Backbone as a printed PyTorch tensor [residue, N CA C, xyz], in Angstrom:
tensor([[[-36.2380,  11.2040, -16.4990],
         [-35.2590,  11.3900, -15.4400],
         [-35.6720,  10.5710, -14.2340]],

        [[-34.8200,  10.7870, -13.5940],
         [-35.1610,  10.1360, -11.5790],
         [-34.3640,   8.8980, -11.2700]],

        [[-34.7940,   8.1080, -10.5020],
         [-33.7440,   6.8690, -10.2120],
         [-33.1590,   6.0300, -11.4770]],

        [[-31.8860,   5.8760, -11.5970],
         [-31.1270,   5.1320, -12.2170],
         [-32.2570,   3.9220, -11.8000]],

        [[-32.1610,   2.9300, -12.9400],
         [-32.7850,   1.5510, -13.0650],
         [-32.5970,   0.3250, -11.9200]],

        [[-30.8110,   0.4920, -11.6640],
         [-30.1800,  -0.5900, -10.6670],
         [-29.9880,  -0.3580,  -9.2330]],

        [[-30.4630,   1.5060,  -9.0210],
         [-30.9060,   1.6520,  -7.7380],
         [-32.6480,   1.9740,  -7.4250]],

        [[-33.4160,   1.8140,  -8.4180],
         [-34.8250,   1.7230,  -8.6010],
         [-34.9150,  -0.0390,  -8.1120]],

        [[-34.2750,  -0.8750,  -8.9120],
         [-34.6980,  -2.4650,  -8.2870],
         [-34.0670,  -2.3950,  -6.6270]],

        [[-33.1700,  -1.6890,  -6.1110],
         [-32.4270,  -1.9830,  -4.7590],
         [-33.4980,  -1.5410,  -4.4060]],

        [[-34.3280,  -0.2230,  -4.2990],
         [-34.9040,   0.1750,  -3.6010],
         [-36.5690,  -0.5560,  -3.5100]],

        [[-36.9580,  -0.5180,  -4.4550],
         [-38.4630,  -1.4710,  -4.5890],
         [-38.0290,  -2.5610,  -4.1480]],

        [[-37.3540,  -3.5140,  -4.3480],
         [-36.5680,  -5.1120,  -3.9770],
         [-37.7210,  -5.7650,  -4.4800]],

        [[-37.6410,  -7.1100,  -4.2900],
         [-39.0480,  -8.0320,  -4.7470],
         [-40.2830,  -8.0290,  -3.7630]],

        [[-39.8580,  -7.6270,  -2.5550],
         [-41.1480,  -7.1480,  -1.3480],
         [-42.2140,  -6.0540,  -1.6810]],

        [[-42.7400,  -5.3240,  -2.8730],
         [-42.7600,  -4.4160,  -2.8830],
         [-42.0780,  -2.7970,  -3.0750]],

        [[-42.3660,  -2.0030,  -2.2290],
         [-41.6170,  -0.9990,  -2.4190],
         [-40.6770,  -0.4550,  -0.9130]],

        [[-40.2900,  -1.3950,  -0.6650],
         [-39.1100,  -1.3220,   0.3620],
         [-38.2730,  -1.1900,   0.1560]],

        [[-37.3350,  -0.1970,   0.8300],
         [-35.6180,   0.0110,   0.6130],
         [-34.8230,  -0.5970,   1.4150]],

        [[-34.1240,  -1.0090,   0.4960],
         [-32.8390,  -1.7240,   0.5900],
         [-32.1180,  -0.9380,   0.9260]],

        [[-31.5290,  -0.4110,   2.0600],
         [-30.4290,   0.0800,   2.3220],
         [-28.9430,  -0.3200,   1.5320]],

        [[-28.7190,  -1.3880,   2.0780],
         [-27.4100,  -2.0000,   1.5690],
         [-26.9790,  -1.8860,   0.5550]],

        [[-27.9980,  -1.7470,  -0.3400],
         [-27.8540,  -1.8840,  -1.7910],
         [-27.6140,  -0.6010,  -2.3550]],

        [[-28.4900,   0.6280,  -1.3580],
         [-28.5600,   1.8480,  -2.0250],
         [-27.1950,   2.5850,  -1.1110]],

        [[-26.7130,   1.8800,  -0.4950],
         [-25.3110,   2.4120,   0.3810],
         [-23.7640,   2.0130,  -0.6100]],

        [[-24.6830,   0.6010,  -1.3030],
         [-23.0560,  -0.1090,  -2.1180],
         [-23.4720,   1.0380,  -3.4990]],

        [[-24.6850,   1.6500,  -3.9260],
         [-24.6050,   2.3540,  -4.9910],
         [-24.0790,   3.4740,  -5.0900]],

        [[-24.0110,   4.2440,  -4.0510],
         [-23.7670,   5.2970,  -3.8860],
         [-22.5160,   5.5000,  -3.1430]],

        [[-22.1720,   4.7810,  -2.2340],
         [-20.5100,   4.9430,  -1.6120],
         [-19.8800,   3.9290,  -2.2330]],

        [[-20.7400,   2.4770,  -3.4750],
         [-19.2540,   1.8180,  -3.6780],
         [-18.9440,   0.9370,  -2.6540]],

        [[-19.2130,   0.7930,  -1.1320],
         [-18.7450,  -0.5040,  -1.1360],
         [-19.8640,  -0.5320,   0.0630]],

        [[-19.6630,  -1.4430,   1.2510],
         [-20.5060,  -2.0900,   2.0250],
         [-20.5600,  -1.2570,   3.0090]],

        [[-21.5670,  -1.4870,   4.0960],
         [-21.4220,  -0.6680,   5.7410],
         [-20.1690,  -0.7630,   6.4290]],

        [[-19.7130,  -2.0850,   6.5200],
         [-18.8330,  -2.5210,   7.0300],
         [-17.6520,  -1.7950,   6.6050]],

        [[-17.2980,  -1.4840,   5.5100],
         [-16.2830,  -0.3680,   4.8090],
         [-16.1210,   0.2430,   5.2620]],

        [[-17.3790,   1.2420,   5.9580],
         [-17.6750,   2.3350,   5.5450],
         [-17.5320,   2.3680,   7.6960]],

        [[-17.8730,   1.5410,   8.1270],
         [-17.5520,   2.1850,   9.4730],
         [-16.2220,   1.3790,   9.8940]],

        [[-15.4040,   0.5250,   9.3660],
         [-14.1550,   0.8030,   9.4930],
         [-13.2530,   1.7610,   9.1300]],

        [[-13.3580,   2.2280,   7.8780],
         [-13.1620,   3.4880,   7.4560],
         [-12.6500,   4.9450,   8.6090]],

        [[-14.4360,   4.9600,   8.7730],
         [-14.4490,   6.0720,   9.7920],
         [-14.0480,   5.9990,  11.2120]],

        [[-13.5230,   4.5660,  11.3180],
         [-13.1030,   4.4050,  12.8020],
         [-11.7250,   4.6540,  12.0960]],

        [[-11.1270,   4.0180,  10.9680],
         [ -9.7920,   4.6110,  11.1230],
         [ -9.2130,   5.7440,  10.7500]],

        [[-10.2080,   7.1020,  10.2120],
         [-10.0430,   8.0520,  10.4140],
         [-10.3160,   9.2850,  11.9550]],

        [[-11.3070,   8.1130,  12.7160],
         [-11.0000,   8.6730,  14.1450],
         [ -9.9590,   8.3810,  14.7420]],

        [[ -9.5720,   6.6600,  14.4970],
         [ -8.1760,   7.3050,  15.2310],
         [ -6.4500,   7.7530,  14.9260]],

        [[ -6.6290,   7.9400,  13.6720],
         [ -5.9650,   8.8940,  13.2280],
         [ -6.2470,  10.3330,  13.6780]],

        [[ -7.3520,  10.9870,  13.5960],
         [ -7.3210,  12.0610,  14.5320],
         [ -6.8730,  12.0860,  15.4970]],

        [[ -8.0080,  10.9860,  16.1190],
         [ -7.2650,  10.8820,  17.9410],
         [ -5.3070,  11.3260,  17.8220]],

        [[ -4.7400,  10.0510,  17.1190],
         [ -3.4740,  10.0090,  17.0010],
         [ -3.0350,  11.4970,  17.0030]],

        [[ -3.3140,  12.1000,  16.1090],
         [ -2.9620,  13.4450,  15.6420],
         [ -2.8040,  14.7780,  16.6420]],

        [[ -4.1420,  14.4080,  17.6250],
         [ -3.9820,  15.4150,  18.7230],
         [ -3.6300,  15.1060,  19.6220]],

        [[ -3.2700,  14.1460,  20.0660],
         [ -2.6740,  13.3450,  21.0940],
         [ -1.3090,  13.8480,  20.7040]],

        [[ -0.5280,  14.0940,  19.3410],
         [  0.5930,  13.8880,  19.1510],
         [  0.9990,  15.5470,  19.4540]],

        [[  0.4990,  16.1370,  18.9410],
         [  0.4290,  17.8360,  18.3640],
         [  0.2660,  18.5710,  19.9390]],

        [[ -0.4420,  17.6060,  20.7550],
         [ -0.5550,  18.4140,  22.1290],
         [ -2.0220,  19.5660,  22.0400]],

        [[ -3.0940,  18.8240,  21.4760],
         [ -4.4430,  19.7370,  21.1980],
         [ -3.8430,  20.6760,  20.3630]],

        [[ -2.9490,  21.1700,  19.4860],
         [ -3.1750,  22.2430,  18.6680],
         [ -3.5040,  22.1170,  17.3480]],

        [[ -4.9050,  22.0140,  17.5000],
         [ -5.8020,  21.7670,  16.6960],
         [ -5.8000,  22.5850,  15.5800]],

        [[ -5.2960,  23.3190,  14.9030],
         [ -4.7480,  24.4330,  13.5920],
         [ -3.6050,  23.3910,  13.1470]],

        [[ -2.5860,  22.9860,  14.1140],
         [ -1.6400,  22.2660,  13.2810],
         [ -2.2700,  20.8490,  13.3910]],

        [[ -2.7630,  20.1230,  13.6960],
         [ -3.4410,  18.8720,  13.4440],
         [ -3.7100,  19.0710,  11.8440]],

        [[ -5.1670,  20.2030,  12.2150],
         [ -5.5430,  20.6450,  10.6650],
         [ -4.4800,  20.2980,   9.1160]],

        [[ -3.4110,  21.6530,   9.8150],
         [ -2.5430,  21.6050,   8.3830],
         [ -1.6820,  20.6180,   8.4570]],

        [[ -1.7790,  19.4640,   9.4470],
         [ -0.8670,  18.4340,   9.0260],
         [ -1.5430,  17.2230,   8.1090]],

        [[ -3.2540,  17.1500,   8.0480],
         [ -4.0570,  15.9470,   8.1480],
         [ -4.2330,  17.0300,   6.2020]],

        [[ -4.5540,  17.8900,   5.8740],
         [ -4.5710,  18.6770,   4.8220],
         [ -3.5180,  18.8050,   3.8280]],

        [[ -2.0010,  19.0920,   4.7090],
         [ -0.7640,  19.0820,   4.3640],
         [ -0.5560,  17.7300,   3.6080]],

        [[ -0.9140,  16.7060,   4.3150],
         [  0.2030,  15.1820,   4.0420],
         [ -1.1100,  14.5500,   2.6790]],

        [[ -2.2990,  14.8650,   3.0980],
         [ -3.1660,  14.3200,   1.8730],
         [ -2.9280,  15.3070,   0.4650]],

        [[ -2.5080,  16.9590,   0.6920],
         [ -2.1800,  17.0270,  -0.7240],
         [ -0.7330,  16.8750,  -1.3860]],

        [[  0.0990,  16.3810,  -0.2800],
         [  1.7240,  16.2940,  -0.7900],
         [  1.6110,  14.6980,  -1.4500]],

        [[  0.5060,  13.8430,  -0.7140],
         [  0.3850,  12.2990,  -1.7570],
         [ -0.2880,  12.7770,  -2.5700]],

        [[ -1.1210,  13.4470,  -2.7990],
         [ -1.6670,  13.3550,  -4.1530],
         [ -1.3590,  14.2610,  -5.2700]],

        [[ -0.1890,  15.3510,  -4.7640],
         [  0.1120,  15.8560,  -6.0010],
         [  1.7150,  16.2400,  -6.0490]],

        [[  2.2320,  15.0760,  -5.2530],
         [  3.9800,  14.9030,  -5.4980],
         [  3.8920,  13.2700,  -5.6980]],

        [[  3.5350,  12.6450,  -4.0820],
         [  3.9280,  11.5420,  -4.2370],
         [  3.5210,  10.2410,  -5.2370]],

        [[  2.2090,  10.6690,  -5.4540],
         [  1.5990,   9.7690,  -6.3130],
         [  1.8940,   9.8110,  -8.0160]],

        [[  2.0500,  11.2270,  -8.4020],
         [  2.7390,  11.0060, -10.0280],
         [  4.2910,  10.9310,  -9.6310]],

        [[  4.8840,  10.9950,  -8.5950],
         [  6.0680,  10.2470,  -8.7590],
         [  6.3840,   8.8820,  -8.1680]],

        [[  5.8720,   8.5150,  -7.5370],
         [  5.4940,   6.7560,  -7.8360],
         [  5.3400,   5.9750,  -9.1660]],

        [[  4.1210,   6.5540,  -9.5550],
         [  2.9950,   6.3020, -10.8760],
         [  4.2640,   6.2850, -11.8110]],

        [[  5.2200,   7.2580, -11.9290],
         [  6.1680,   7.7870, -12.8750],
         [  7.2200,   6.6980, -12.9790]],

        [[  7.4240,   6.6810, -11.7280],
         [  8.6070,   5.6180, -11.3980],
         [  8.5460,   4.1220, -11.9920]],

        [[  6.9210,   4.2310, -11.8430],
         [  6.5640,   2.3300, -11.8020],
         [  6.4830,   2.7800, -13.8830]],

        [[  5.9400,   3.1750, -14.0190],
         [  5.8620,   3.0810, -15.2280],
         [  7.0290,   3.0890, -16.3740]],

        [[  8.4090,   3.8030, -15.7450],
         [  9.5340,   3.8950, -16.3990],
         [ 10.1140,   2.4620, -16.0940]],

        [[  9.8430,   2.0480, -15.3080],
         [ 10.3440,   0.4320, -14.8670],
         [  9.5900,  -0.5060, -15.3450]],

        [[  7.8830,  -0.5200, -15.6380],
         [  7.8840,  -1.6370, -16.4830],
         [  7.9260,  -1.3180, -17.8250]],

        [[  8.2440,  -0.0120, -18.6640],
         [  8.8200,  -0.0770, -19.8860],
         [ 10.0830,  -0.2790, -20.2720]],

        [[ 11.2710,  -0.3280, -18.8890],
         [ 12.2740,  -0.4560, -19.1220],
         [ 12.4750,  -1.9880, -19.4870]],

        [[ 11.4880,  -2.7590, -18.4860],
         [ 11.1370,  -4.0790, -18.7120],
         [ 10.8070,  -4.8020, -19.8280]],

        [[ 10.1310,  -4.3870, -20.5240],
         [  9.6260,  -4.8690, -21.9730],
         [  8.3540,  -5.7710, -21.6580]],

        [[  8.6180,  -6.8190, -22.5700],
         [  7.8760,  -8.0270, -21.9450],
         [  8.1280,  -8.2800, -20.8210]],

        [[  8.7090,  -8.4600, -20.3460],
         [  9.4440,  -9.3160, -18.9290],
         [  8.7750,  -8.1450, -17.8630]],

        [[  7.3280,  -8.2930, -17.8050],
         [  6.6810,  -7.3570, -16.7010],
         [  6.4410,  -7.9880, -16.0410]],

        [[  6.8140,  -9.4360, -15.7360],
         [  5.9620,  -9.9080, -14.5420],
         [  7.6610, -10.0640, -13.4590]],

        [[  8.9060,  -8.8690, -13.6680],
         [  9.8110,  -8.8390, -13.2090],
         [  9.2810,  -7.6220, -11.9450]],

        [[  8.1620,  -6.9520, -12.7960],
         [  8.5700,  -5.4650, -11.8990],
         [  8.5740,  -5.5380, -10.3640]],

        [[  7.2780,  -7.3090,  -9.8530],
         [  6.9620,  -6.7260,  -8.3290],
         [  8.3460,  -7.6770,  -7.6640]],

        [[  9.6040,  -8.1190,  -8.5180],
         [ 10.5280,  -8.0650,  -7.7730],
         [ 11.2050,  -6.4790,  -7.4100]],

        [[ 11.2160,  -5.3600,  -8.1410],
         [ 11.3360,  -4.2290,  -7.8890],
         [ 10.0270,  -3.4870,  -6.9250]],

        [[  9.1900,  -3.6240,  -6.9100],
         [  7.8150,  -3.0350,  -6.4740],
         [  7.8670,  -3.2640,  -5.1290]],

        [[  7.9250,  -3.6690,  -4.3890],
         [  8.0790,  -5.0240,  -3.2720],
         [  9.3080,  -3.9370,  -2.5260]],

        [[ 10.4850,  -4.5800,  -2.7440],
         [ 11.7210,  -3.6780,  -2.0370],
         [ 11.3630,  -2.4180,  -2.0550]],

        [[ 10.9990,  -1.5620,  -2.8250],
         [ 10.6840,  -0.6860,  -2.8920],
         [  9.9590,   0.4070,  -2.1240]],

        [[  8.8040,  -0.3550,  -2.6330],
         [  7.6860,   0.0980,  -1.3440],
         [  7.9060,  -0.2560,   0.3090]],

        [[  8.6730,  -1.2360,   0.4210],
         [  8.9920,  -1.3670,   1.6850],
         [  9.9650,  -0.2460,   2.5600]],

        [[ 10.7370,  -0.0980,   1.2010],
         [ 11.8020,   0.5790,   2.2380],
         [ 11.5020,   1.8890,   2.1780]],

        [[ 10.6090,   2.4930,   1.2910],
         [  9.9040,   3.5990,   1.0220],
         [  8.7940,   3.9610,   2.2160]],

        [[  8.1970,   2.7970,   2.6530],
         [  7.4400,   3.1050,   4.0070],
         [  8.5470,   3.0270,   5.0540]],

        [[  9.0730,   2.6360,   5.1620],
         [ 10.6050,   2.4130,   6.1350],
         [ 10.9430,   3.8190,   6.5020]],

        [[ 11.5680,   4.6410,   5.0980],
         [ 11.9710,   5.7340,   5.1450],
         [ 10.7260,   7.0690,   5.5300]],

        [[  9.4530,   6.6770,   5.0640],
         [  8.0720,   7.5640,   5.3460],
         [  7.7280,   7.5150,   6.6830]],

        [[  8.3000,   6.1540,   7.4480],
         [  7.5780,   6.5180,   9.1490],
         [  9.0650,   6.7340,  10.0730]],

        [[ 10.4780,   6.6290,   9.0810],
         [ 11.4770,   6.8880,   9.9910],
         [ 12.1770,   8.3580,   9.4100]],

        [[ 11.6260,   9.0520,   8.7460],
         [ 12.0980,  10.0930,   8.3020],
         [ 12.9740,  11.1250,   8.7880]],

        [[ 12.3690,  11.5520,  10.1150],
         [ 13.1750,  12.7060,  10.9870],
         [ 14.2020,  12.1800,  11.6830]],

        [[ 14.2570,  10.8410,  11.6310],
         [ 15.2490,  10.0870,  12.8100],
         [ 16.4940,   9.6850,  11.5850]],

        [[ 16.3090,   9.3940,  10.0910],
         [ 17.2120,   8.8670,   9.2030],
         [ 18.3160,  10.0460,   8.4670]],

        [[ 17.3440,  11.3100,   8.3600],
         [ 17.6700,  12.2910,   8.1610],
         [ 18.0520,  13.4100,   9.5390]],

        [[ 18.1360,  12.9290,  10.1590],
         [ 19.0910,  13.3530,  11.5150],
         [ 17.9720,  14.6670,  12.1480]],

        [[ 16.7300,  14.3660,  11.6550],
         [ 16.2570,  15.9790,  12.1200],
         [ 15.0920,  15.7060,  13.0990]],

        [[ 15.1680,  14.7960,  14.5100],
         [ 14.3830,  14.3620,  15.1610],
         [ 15.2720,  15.5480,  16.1680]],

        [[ 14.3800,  16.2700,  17.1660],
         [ 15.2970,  17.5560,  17.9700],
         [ 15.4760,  16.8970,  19.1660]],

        [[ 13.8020,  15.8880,  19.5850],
         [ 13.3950,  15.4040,  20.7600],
         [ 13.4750,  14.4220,  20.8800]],

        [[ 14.5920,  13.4480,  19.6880],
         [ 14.2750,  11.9700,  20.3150],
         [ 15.9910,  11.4840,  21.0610]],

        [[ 16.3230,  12.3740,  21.1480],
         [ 17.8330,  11.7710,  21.9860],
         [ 17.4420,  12.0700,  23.4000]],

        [[ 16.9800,  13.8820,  23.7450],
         [ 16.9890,  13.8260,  25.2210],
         [ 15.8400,  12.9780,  26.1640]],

        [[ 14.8610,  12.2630,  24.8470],
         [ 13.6690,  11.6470,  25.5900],
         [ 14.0350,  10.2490,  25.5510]],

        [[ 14.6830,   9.8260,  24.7570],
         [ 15.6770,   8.4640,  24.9040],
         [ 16.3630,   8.1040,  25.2060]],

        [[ 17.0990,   9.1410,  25.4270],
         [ 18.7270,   8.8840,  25.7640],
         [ 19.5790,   8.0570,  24.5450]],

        [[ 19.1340,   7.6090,  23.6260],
         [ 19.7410,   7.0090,  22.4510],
         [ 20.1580,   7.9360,  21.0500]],

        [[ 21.3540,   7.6040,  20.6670],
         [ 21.3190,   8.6010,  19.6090],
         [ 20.8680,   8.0920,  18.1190]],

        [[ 20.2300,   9.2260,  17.5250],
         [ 19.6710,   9.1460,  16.0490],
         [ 20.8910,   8.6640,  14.8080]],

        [[ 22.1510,   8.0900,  15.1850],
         [ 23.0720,   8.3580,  14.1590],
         [ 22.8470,   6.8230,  13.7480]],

        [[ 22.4590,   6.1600,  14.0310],
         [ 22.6980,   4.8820,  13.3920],
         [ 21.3960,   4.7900,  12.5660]],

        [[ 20.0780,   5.5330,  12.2210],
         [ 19.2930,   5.2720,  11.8380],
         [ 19.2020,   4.6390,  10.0320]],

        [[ 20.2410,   5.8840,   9.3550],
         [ 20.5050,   6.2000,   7.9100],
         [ 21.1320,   4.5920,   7.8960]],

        [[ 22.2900,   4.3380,   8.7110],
         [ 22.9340,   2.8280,   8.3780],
         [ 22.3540,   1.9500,   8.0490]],

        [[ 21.1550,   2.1160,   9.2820],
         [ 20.5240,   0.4560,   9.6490],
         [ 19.4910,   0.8150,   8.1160]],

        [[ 19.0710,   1.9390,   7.8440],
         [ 17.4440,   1.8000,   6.6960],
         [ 18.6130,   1.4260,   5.3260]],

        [[ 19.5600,   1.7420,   5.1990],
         [ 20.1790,   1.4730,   4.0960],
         [ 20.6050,  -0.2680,   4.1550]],

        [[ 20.7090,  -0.5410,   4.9110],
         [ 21.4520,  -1.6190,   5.5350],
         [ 19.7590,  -2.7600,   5.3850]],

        [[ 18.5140,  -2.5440,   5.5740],
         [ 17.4760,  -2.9590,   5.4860],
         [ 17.1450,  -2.7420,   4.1490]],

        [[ 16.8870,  -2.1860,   3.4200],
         [ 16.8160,  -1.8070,   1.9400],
         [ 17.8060,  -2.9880,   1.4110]],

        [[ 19.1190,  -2.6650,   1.5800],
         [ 19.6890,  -3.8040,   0.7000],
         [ 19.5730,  -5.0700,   1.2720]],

        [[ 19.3560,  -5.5230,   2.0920],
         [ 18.6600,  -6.7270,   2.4300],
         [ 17.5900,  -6.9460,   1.7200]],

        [[ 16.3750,  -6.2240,   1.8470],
         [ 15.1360,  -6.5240,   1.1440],
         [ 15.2190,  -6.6720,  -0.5300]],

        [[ 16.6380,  -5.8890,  -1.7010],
         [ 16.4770,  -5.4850,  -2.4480],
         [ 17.8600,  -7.3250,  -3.0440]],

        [[ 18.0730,  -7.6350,  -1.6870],
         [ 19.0370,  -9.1690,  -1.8930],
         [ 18.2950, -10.1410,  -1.9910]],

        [[ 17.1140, -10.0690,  -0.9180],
         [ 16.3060, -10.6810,  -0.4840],
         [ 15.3480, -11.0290,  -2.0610]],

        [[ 14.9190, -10.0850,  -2.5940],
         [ 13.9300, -10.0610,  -3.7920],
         [ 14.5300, -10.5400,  -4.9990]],

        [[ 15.9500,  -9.8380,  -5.0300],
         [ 16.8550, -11.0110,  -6.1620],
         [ 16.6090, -12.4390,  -5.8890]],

        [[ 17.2970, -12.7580,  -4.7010],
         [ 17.0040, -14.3210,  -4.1430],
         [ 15.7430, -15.1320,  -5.1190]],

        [[ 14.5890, -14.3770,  -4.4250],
         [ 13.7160, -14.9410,  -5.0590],
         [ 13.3620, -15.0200,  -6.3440]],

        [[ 14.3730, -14.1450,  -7.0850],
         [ 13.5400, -13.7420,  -8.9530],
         [ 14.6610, -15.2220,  -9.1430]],

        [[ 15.7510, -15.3600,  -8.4640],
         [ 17.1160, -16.5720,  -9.2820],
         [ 16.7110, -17.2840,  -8.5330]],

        [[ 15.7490, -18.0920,  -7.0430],
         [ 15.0440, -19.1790,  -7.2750],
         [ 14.1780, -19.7950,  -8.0170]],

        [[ 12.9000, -18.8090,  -8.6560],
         [ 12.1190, -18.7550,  -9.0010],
         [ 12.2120, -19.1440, -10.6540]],

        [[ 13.7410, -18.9050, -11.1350],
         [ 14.0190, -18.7610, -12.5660],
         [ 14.3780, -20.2420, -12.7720]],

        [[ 15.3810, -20.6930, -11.8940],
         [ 15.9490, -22.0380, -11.5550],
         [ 14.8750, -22.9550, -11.9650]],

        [[ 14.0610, -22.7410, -10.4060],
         [ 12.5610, -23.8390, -10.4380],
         [ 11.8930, -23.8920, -12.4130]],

        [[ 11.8230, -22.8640, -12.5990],
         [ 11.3020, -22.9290, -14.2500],
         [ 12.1680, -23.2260, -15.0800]],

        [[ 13.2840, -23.3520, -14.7690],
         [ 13.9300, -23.6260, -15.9750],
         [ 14.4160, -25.2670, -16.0660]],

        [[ 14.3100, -25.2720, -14.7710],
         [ 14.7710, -27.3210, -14.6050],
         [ 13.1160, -27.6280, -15.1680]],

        [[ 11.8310, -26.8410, -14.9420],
         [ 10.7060, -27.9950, -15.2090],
         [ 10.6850, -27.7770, -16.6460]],

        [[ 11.0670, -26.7810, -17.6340],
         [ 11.1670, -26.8780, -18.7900],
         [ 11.7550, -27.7860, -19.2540]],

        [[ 12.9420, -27.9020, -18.9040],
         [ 14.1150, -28.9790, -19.2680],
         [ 14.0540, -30.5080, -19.2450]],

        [[ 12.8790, -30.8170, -18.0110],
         [ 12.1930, -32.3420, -18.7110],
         [ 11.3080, -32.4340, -19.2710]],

        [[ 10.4050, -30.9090, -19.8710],
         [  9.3300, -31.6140, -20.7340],
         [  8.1030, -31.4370, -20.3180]],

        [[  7.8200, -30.4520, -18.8800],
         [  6.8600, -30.7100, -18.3560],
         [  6.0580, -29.7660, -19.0440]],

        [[  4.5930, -29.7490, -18.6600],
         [  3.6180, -28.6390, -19.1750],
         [  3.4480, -27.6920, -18.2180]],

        [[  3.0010, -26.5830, -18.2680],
         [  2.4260, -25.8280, -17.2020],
         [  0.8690, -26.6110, -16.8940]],

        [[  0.2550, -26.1320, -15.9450],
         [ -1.1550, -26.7840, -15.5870],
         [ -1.9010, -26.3540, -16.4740]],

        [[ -1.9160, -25.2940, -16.4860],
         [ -2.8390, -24.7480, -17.2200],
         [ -3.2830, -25.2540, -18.7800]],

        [[ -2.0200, -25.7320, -19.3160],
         [ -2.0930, -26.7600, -20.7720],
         [ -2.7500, -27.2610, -20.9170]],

        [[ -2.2510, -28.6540, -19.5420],
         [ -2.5430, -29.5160, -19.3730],
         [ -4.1020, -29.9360, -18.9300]],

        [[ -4.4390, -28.8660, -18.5460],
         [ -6.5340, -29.0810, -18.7140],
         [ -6.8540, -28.8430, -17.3940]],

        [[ -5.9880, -27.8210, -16.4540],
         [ -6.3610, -27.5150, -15.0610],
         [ -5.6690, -28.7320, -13.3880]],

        [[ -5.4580, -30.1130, -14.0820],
         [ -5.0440, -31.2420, -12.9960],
         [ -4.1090, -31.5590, -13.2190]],

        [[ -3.4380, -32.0900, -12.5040],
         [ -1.8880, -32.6030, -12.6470],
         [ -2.8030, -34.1300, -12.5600]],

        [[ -1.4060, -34.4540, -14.3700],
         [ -2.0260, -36.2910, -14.2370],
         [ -1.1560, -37.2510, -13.6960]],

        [[ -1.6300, -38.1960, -13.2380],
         [ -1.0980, -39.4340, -12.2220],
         [ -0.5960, -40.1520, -13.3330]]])
């Protein structure tokens, strides 16, 4: 028993028997310092954010920072996961179609995740603190969605075009051809 082999060499290193931090930090958390205190700065200020927002009531901070991490991980994420997976089997071969779907998607899906109370009309405090009303919100995210979801067609019927004219004279892909395009 005792140290795994590949954190036994981090820690002895070739100096002797000196520890390697770095090494015994990427073994055990997986990635670098640098990760690891951006990380925690952006879970401070997400807190910060949180009580700043809530007005110090630190119980609902709690069940909101508790609340929203288990509603992604045990709604939103197998119905994502679910979603993407019924779409690239609907796909067949033709999977390298999905991140024209993936793309719109997720966009307007964060769209709708940070405009939620305002799209669904249930913001109480943002008319008398604005003076603007919440009714145009649902228009404009629908109205952005199909843009993004025109927008991503665009690109799958440029993209098809461009390949189908270089087929049509003959050309190779690079990759055939030995990595260089020849002169």
């Amino acid at each position: 028993m005792g140290v795994p082999a590949d954190v036994r060499g981090a820690v002895s290193g070739k100096a002797g028997n000196r520890v390697n931090p770095r090494a015994v930090l990427r073994r055990w958390y997986g990635e670098g310092p640098l990760h690891l205190l951006l990380l925690a700065a952006t879970f401070a200020l997400a807190g910060w954010a949180g009580v700043r927002l809530l007005a110090g009531d630190t119980f609902a901070v709690a069940v909101w920072f508790i609340g929203s991490a288990l509603l992604h991980d045990l709604v939103l994420l197998p119905l994502y996961a679910s979603a993407d997976l019924v779409v690239r089997r609907s796909l067949g071969p033709r999977s390298g179609l999905v991140n024209h779907i993936r793309v719109p998607a997720f966009l307007s899906g964060l769209l709708l995740l940070m405009w939620f109370p305002l799209i669904t009309r249930h913001a109480v405090r943002y008319e008398p603190y604005s003076g603007l009303s919440p009714d145009v919100f649902l228009g404009n995210w629908l109205l952005i969605t199909a843009v993004l979801c025109a927008g991503s067609a665009l690109v799958l019927v440029v993209r098809t075009v461009r390949s189908r004219r270089g087929e049509g004279r003959g050309a190779q892909p690079t990759a055939v051809r030995g990595g260089r395009p020849r002169r």
